Amino acid sequence: MDELNRQRRVIDMMITAHAVLKDRYNAAASFFEVSLLICSVILNTLIFVDAKFVQKFTGLTEDQQKLIIGLSCLIVFIISIVMLQVSWREKGSSHANAAQQLFALKQEARDIGALPDDPGKQLIINEFTKKYGQITNMLIKIPDKQFNALKLVHARKVELSKMIDKYPGSRLWILKIRLFLTSFKEKTQK
């Protein structure tokens, strides 16, 4: 039963890590996609609209417009290459898939924990442990360089959740400040 509880804690932490990575990768992908779109609109506007018309509304001379066209072309090219190389959208999808699979695993562990203690329960736990190992080995890996920071995000999330339960009428920002201030105390073992 201790191993099942350990696996549940690991799964919970991994769900948080994969969800954070999914959000980061999707935000980066969205930022570059929007940047690409904006530069493309600027580029098309300056190329296809008469320079004198643009000058009348913006005050930009033809030379300034040519400079903006050149910079926009360069930015579009750079963003396109970056997006092809890093594939943030695909990484975000992989981490979203990992979080979903882990959530299903977490639900299964919860159900097993609720079973009455009898000899059959240990067999179910053993089968779950095998499944746990198979699923976690197939998932996209959490980058080593980011693991500790993501574990810290999870620990803060857990502590903040406990504080919300304890002080349900409080403002979230006050609880975050309190959590920050108490974060410098050493954790005591129970």
Coordinates of N, CA and C in Angstrom, one line a residue:
M1 N 0.8 -1.2 0.0 CA 0.0 0.0 0.0 C 0.9 1.3 0.0
D2 N 2.0 1.2 0.7 CA 2.9 2.3 0.7 C 3.4 2.6 -0.7
E3 N 3.7 1.6 -1.5 CA 4.1 1.8 -2.9 C 3.0 2.4 -3.7
L4 N 1.8 2.0 -3.5 CA 0.7 2.6 -4.3 C 0.6 4.1 -3.9
N5 N 0.7 4.5 -2.7 CA 0.7 5.9 -2.3 C 1.8 6.7 -2.9
R6 N 3.0 6.1 -2.9 CA 4.1 6.7 -3.5 C 3.9 7.0 -5.0
Q7 N 3.3 6.0 -5.7 CA 3.0 6.1 -7.1 C 2.0 7.2 -7.4
R8 N 1.0 7.2 -6.5 CA 0.0 8.3 -6.6 C 0.6 9.7 -6.5
R9 N 1.5 9.8 -5.5 CA 2.2 11.2 -5.4 C 3.0 11.5 -6.6
V10 N 3.7 10.5 -7.1 CA 4.6 10.7 -8.3 C 3.7 11.1 -9.5
I11 N 2.6 10.3 -9.7 CA 1.7 10.6 -10.8 C 1.1 12.0 -10.7
D12 N 0.7 12.4 -9.5 CA 0.2 13.7 -9.3 C 1.2 14.8 -9.6
M13 N 2.4 14.6 -9.2 CA 3.5 15.6 -9.5 C 3.8 15.6 -11.0
M14 N 3.7 14.4 -11.7 CA 4.0 14.4 -13.1 C 2.8 15.0 -13.9
I15 N 1.6 14.9 -13.4 CA 0.5 15.6 -14.1 C 0.7 17.1 -14.1
T16 N 1.1 17.6 -12.9 CA 1.4 19.1 -12.8 C 2.5 19.4 -13.8
A17 N 3.6 18.7 -13.8 CA 4.7 19.0 -14.7 C 4.4 19.0 -16.1
H18 N 3.6 18.0 -16.6 CA 3.2 17.9 -18.0 C 2.2 19.0 -18.3
A19 N 1.4 19.3 -17.4 CA 0.4 20.4 -17.7 C 1.1 21.8 -17.8
V20 N 2.1 22.0 -16.9 CA 2.9 23.2 -17.0 C 3.7 23.3 -18.3
L21 N 4.3 22.2 -18.7 CA 5.1 22.2 -20.0 C 4.1 22.3 -21.2
K22 N 3.0 21.7 -21.1 CA 2.0 21.9 -22.2 C 1.6 23.4 -22.4
D23 N 1.4 24.0 -21.2 CA 1.0 25.4 -21.3 C 2.2 26.3 -21.8
R24 N 3.4 26.0 -21.4 CA 4.5 26.8 -21.8 C 4.8 26.6 -23.3
Y25 N 4.7 25.4 -23.8 CA 5.0 25.1 -25.2 C 3.9 25.7 -26.1
N26 N 2.6 25.6 -25.6 CA 1.5 26.2 -26.4 C 1.6 27.7 -26.4
A27 N 2.0 28.3 -25.3 CA 2.1 29.8 -25.2 C 3.2 30.2 -26.2
A28 N 4.3 29.5 -26.2 CA 5.4 29.9 -27.1 C 5.0 29.7 -28.5
A29 N 4.3 28.6 -28.8 CA 3.8 28.4 -30.2 C 2.8 29.5 -30.6
S30 N 1.9 29.9 -29.7 CA 0.9 30.9 -30.0 C 1.6 32.3 -30.2
F31 N 2.6 32.6 -29.4 CA 3.3 33.9 -29.5 C 4.0 34.0 -30.9
F32 N 4.7 32.9 -31.3 CA 5.4 33.0 -32.6 C 4.4 32.9 -33.7
E33 N 3.3 32.2 -33.6 CA 2.3 32.2 -34.7 C 1.6 33.5 -34.9
V34 N 1.3 34.2 -33.7 CA 0.7 35.6 -33.8 C 1.8 36.5 -34.4
S35 N 3.0 36.4 -33.9 CA 4.1 37.3 -34.5 C 4.2 37.1 -36.0
L36 N 4.2 35.9 -36.4 CA 4.3 35.6 -37.8 C 3.1 36.2 -38.6
L37 N 1.9 36.1 -38.0 CA 0.8 36.6 -38.7 C 0.8 38.2 -38.8
I38 N 1.3 38.8 -37.7 CA 1.4 40.3 -37.7 C 2.4 40.8 -38.7
C39 N 3.6 40.1 -38.7 CA 4.6 40.5 -39.6 C 4.1 40.3 -41.1
S40 N 3.4 39.2 -41.3 CA 2.9 38.9 -42.6 C 1.9 40.0 -43.1
V41 N 1.0 40.4 -42.1 CA 0.0 41.5 -42.5 C 0.8 42.8 -42.8
I42 N 1.7 43.1 -42.0 CA 2.5 44.3 -42.3 C 3.2 44.2 -43.6
L43 N 3.8 43.1 -43.9 CA 4.5 42.9 -45.1 C 3.6 43.0 -46.3
N44 N 2.5 42.3 -46.2 CA 1.5 42.4 -47.3 C 0.9 43.8 -47.5
T45 N 0.7 44.5 -46.4 CA 0.1 45.8 -46.5 C 1.1 46.7 -47.2
L46 N 2.3 46.7 -46.8 CA 3.3 47.6 -47.4 C 3.7 47.2 -48.9
I47 N 3.6 45.9 -49.2 CA 3.9 45.5 -50.6 C 2.8 45.8 -51.6
F48 N 1.6 45.5 -51.1 CA 0.4 45.6 -52.1 C -0.3 47.0 -52.1
V49 N -0.1 47.8 -51.1 CA -0.7 49.1 -51.0 C 0.3 50.1 -51.5
D50 N -0.2 51.1 -52.3 CA 0.6 52.1 -52.9 C 1.4 52.9 -51.8
A51 N 2.7 53.1 -52.0 CA 3.6 53.7 -51.0 C 3.1 55.1 -50.7
K52 N 2.5 55.9 -51.6 CA 2.0 57.2 -51.3 C 0.8 57.2 -50.4
F53 N 0.0 56.2 -50.6 CA -1.2 56.0 -49.8 C -0.8 55.7 -48.3
V54 N 0.2 54.8 -48.2 CA 0.7 54.4 -46.9 C 1.3 55.7 -46.2
Q55 N 2.1 56.4 -47.0 CA 2.7 57.6 -46.5 C 1.7 58.7 -46.0
K56 N 0.6 58.8 -46.7 CA -0.4 59.7 -46.3 C -1.0 59.4 -44.9
F57 N -1.2 58.1 -44.7 CA -1.8 57.7 -43.4 C -0.9 57.4 -42.2
T58 N 0.4 57.1 -42.6 CA 1.3 56.7 -41.5 C 2.5 57.7 -41.4
G59 N 2.7 58.5 -42.4 CA 3.9 59.4 -42.4 C 5.2 58.7 -42.7
L60 N 5.1 57.5 -43.1 CA 6.4 56.8 -43.4 C 6.8 57.1 -44.9
T61 N 8.1 57.4 -45.0 CA 8.6 57.7 -46.4 C 8.7 56.3 -47.1
E62 N 9.0 56.4 -48.4 CA 9.2 55.2 -49.2 C 10.4 54.4 -48.7
D63 N 11.5 55.1 -48.3 CA 12.6 54.4 -47.8 C 12.3 53.7 -46.5
Q64 N 11.6 54.4 -45.6 CA 11.2 53.7 -44.4 C 10.3 52.5 -44.6
Q65 N 9.4 52.6 -45.6 CA 8.6 51.5 -45.9 C 9.4 50.3 -46.4
K66 N 10.4 50.6 -47.2 CA 11.3 49.5 -47.7 C 12.0 48.9 -46.6
L67 N 12.5 49.7 -45.7 CA 13.2 49.1 -44.5 C 12.3 48.2 -43.7
I68 N 11.0 48.7 -43.5 CA 10.1 47.8 -42.7 C 9.8 46.6 -43.5
I69 N 9.7 46.7 -44.8 CA 9.4 45.5 -45.6 C 10.6 44.5 -45.5
G70 N 11.8 45.0 -45.6 CA 13.0 44.1 -45.4 C 13.0 43.5 -44.0
L71 N 12.8 44.3 -43.0 CA 12.8 43.7 -41.6 C 11.7 42.7 -41.4
S72 N 10.5 43.0 -42.0 CA 9.4 42.1 -41.8 C 9.7 40.7 -42.6
C73 N 10.3 40.8 -43.7 CA 10.7 39.6 -44.5 C 11.7 38.8 -43.6
L74 N 12.7 39.5 -43.0 CA 13.6 38.8 -42.2 C 13.0 38.1 -41.0
I75 N 12.1 38.9 -40.3 CA 11.4 38.3 -39.1 C 10.5 37.1 -39.5
V76 N 9.8 37.2 -40.6 CA 9.0 36.1 -41.1 C 9.8 34.9 -41.3
F77 N 11.0 35.1 -42.0 CA 11.9 34.0 -42.3 C 12.4 33.4 -41.0
I78 N 12.9 34.2 -40.1 CA 13.5 33.7 -38.8 C 12.4 32.9 -38.0
I79 N 11.2 33.5 -37.9 CA 10.2 32.8 -37.2 C 9.8 31.5 -37.8
S80 N 9.7 31.5 -39.1 CA 9.4 30.2 -39.8 C 10.4 29.2 -39.5
I81 N 11.7 29.5 -39.6 CA 12.7 28.5 -39.3 C 12.6 28.0 -37.9
V82 N 12.5 29.0 -36.9 CA 12.4 28.6 -35.5 C 11.2 27.7 -35.3
M83 N 10.0 28.0 -35.9 CA 8.9 27.2 -35.7 C 9.0 25.8 -36.3
L84 N 9.7 25.7 -37.4 CA 10.0 24.4 -38.0 C 11.0 23.5 -37.1
Q85 N 11.9 24.2 -36.5 CA 12.9 23.5 -35.7 C 12.5 23.0 -34.4
V86 N 11.7 23.9 -33.7 CA 11.4 23.6 -32.3 C 10.1 22.8 -32.1
S87 N 9.2 22.9 -33.0 CA 7.9 22.2 -33.0 C 7.2 22.3 -31.6
W88 N 7.0 23.5 -31.1 CA 6.4 23.7 -29.8 C 5.0 23.1 -29.7
R89 N 4.2 23.3 -30.8 CA 2.8 22.8 -30.8 C 2.8 21.3 -30.6
E90 N 3.7 20.6 -31.3 CA 3.7 19.1 -31.1 C 4.1 18.7 -29.7
K91 N 5.1 19.4 -29.2 CA 5.6 19.1 -27.8 C 4.4 19.4 -26.8
G92 N 3.7 20.5 -27.0 CA 2.6 20.8 -26.2 C 1.5 19.7 -26.2
S93 N 1.3 19.2 -27.4 CA 0.3 18.1 -27.6 C 0.8 16.8 -26.9
S94 N 2.1 16.5 -27.0 CA 2.6 15.3 -26.3 C 2.5 15.4 -24.8
H95 N 2.8 16.6 -24.3 CA 2.6 16.8 -22.8 C 1.2 16.7 -22.4
A96 N 0.3 17.3 -23.2 CA -1.2 17.2 -22.9 C -1.6 15.7 -22.9
N97 N -1.2 14.9 -23.9 CA -1.5 13.5 -23.9 C -0.9 12.8 -22.7
A98 N 0.3 13.1 -22.3 CA 0.9 12.5 -21.1 C 0.1 12.8 -19.8
A99 N -0.4 14.1 -19.7 CA -1.2 14.5 -18.5 C -2.5 13.7 -18.5
Q100 N -3.1 13.5 -19.7 CA -4.4 12.8 -19.8 C -4.2 11.3 -19.4
Q101 N -3.1 10.7 -19.9 CA -2.9 9.3 -19.5 C -2.6 9.2 -18.0
L102 N -1.8 10.1 -17.5 CA -1.5 10.0 -16.0 C -2.7 10.3 -15.2
F103 N -3.6 11.1 -15.7 CA -4.8 11.4 -14.9 C -5.7 10.1 -14.8
A104 N -5.8 9.4 -15.9 CA -6.5 8.1 -15.9 C -5.9 7.1 -15.0
L105 N -4.5 7.1 -15.0 CA -3.8 6.3 -14.0 C -4.0 6.7 -12.6
K106 N -4.1 8.0 -12.4 CA -4.4 8.5 -11.0 C -5.8 8.0 -10.5
Q107 N -6.7 8.1 -11.4 CA -8.1 7.7 -11.1 C -8.1 6.2 -10.7
E108 N -7.4 5.4 -11.5 CA -7.3 4.0 -11.2 C -6.7 3.7 -9.9
A109 N -5.6 4.4 -9.6 CA -4.9 4.3 -8.3 C -5.9 4.7 -7.1
R110 N -6.7 5.7 -7.3 CA -7.7 6.1 -6.3 C -8.7 5.0 -6.1
D111 N -9.2 4.4 -7.2 CA -10.1 3.3 -7.0 C -9.5 2.1 -6.3
I112 N -8.3 1.8 -6.6 CA -7.6 0.7 -5.9 C -7.5 1.0 -4.4
G113 N -7.1 2.2 -4.1 CA -6.9 2.6 -2.7 C -8.2 2.5 -1.9
A114 N -9.4 2.6 -2.6 CA -10.7 2.6 -1.9 C -11.1 1.1 -1.7
L115 N -10.5 0.2 -2.3 CA -10.9 -1.2 -2.2 C -10.6 -1.7 -0.7
P116 N -11.4 -2.7 -0.3 CA -11.2 -3.2 1.1 C -9.9 -4.0 1.1
D117 N -9.2 -4.0 2.2 CA -7.9 -4.8 2.3 C -8.3 -6.3 2.4
D118 N -7.8 -7.0 1.4 CA -8.0 -8.4 1.4 C -6.8 -9.0 0.4
P119 N -6.7 -10.3 0.4 CA -5.6 -10.8 -0.4 C -5.6 -10.4 -1.9
G120 N -6.8 -10.3 -2.4 CA -7.0 -9.9 -3.8 C -6.5 -8.5 -4.2
K121 N -6.5 -7.6 -3.2 CA -6.1 -6.2 -3.4 C -4.6 -6.2 -3.8
Q122 N -3.8 -7.0 -3.1 CA -2.4 -7.0 -3.5 C -2.1 -7.4 -4.9
L123 N -2.9 -8.3 -5.4 CA -2.7 -8.7 -6.8 C -3.1 -7.5 -7.8
I124 N -4.2 -6.8 -7.4 CA -4.6 -5.7 -8.2 C -3.5 -4.6 -8.1
I125 N -2.9 -4.4 -7.0 CA -1.8 -3.4 -6.8 C -0.6 -3.8 -7.7
N126 N -0.3 -5.1 -7.7 CA 0.8 -5.6 -8.5 C 0.6 -5.3 -10.0
E127 N -0.6 -5.6 -10.4 CA -1.0 -5.3 -11.8 C -0.9 -3.8 -12.2
F128 N -1.4 -3.0 -11.2 CA -1.3 -1.6 -11.4 C 0.1 -1.1 -11.5
T129 N 1.0 -1.7 -10.7 CA 2.4 -1.3 -10.7 C 3.1 -1.6 -12.0
K130 N 2.7 -2.7 -12.6 CA 3.2 -3.0 -14.0 C 2.7 -2.0 -15.0
K131 N 1.4 -1.7 -14.9 CA 0.8 -0.7 -15.8 C 1.4 0.6 -15.6
Y132 N 1.7 1.0 -14.4 CA 2.3 2.3 -14.1 C 3.7 2.4 -14.7
G133 N 4.5 1.3 -14.6 CA 5.8 1.3 -15.2 C 5.7 1.4 -16.8
Q134 N 4.8 0.7 -17.4 CA 4.6 0.7 -18.8 C 4.3 2.1 -19.3
I135 N 3.2 2.7 -18.7 CA 2.8 4.0 -19.1 C 3.8 5.1 -18.9
T136 N 4.4 5.1 -17.7 CA 5.4 6.2 -17.5 C 6.6 6.0 -18.4
N137 N 7.0 4.8 -18.8 CA 8.1 4.6 -19.7 C 7.8 5.1 -21.2
M138 N 6.5 5.1 -21.5 CA 6.1 5.4 -22.9 C 5.9 7.0 -23.1
L139 N 5.7 7.7 -22.0 CA 5.3 9.1 -22.1 C 6.5 9.9 -22.5
I140 N 6.2 11.1 -23.0 CA 7.3 12.1 -23.3 C 8.0 12.4 -22.0
K141 N 9.3 12.5 -22.0 CA 10.0 12.7 -20.8 C 10.0 14.2 -20.4
I142 N 10.1 14.4 -19.1 CA 10.2 15.7 -18.5 C 11.7 16.1 -18.6
P143 N 12.0 17.2 -19.2 CA 13.5 17.5 -19.3 C 14.1 17.6 -17.9
D144 N 15.3 17.0 -17.8 CA 16.0 17.0 -16.5 C 16.3 18.4 -16.0
K145 N 16.6 19.3 -16.9 CA 16.9 20.7 -16.5 C 15.7 21.4 -15.9
Q146 N 14.5 20.9 -16.2 CA 13.3 21.6 -15.7 C 12.6 20.8 -14.6
F147 N 13.1 19.6 -14.3 CA 12.4 18.8 -13.3 C 12.3 19.4 -11.9
N148 N 13.4 19.9 -11.4 CA 13.3 20.5 -10.0 C 12.4 21.7 -9.9
A149 N 12.5 22.5 -11.0 CA 11.6 23.7 -11.0 C 10.1 23.3 -11.1
L150 N 9.8 22.3 -11.9 CA 8.5 21.8 -12.0 C 8.0 21.1 -10.8
K151 N 8.9 20.4 -10.1 CA 8.5 19.8 -8.8 C 8.2 20.9 -7.8
L152 N 8.9 22.0 -7.8 CA 8.6 23.1 -6.9 C 7.3 23.7 -7.2
V153 N 7.0 23.8 -8.5 CA 5.6 24.4 -8.9 C 4.5 23.5 -8.3
H154 N 4.8 22.2 -8.4 CA 3.8 21.2 -7.9 C 3.6 21.4 -6.4
A155 N 4.8 21.4 -5.7 CA 4.7 21.6 -4.2 C 4.0 22.8 -3.8
R156 N 4.2 23.9 -4.5 CA 3.5 25.2 -4.2 C 2.0 25.0 -4.4
K157 N 1.7 24.3 -5.5 CA 0.3 24.1 -5.9 C -0.4 23.3 -4.8
V158 N 0.2 22.3 -4.3 CA -0.3 21.5 -3.2 C -0.5 22.3 -1.9
E159 N 0.5 23.0 -1.6 CA 0.4 23.9 -0.3 C -0.6 24.9 -0.5
L160 N -0.7 25.6 -1.6 CA -1.7 26.6 -1.8 C -3.1 26.0 -1.8
S161 N -3.3 24.8 -2.3 CA -4.6 24.1 -2.2 C -5.0 23.8 -0.8
K162 N -4.0 23.4 0.0 CA -4.3 23.2 1.4 C -4.7 24.5 2.1
M163 N -4.0 25.6 1.8 CA -4.3 26.8 2.4 C -5.7 27.3 2.0
I164 N -6.1 27.1 0.8 CA -7.4 27.4 0.3 C -8.5 26.7 1.1
D165 N -8.2 25.4 1.3 CA -9.2 24.6 2.1 C -9.3 25.1 3.5
K166 N -8.2 25.5 4.1 CA -8.1 25.9 5.5 C -8.7 27.3 5.6
Y167 N -8.5 28.2 4.6 CA -9.0 29.6 4.7 C -9.9 29.9 3.4
P168 N -11.0 29.3 3.3 CA -11.8 29.4 2.0 C -12.3 30.8 1.7
G169 N -12.4 31.6 2.7 CA -12.9 33.0 2.5 C -11.8 34.0 2.1
S170 N -10.6 33.6 2.1 CA -9.5 34.5 1.9 C -9.3 34.8 0.4
R171 N -8.6 35.9 0.2 CA -8.3 36.3 -1.2 C -7.1 35.4 -1.6
L172 N -7.1 35.1 -2.9 CA -6.0 34.2 -3.4 C -4.6 34.9 -3.3
W173 N -4.6 36.2 -3.6 CA -3.3 36.9 -3.5 C -2.7 36.9 -2.1
I174 N -3.6 37.0 -1.1 CA -3.2 37.0 0.3 C -2.6 35.7 0.7
L175 N -3.3 34.6 0.2 CA -2.8 33.3 0.5 C -1.4 33.0 -0.2
K176 N -1.3 33.6 -1.4 CA 0.0 33.4 -2.1 C 1.1 34.2 -1.4
I177 N 0.8 35.3 -0.8 CA 1.8 36.0 0.0 C 2.2 35.3 1.2
R178 N 1.1 34.7 1.9 CA 1.4 33.9 3.1 C 2.2 32.7 2.8
L179 N 1.9 32.1 1.7 CA 2.7 30.9 1.3 C 4.1 31.3 1.0
F180 N 4.3 32.4 0.4 CA 5.7 32.9 0.1 C 6.4 33.1 1.4
L181 N 5.8 33.8 2.3 CA 6.4 34.1 3.6 C 6.7 32.9 4.4
T182 N 5.8 31.9 4.4 CA 6.1 30.6 5.1 C 7.0 29.7 4.4
S183 N 7.3 30.0 3.2 CA 8.2 29.0 2.4 C 9.6 29.0 2.9
F184 N 10.0 29.9 3.7 CA 11.4 30.0 4.2 C 11.6 29.1 5.5
K185 N 10.5 28.6 6.0 CA 10.6 27.7 7.1 C 10.9 26.3 6.7
E186 N 11.7 25.6 7.5 CA 12.1 24.2 7.2 C 10.9 23.3 7.5
K187 N 10.7 22.4 6.6 CA 9.6 21.4 6.8 C 9.9 20.4 8.0
T188 N 9.0 20.3 8.9 CA 9.2 19.4 10.0 C 8.7 18.0 9.7
Q189 N 9.4 17.0 10.0 CA 8.9 15.6 9.8 C 7.9 15.2 10.8
K190 N 6.9 14.5 10.3 CA 5.8 14.0 11.2 C 6.0 12.7 11.7

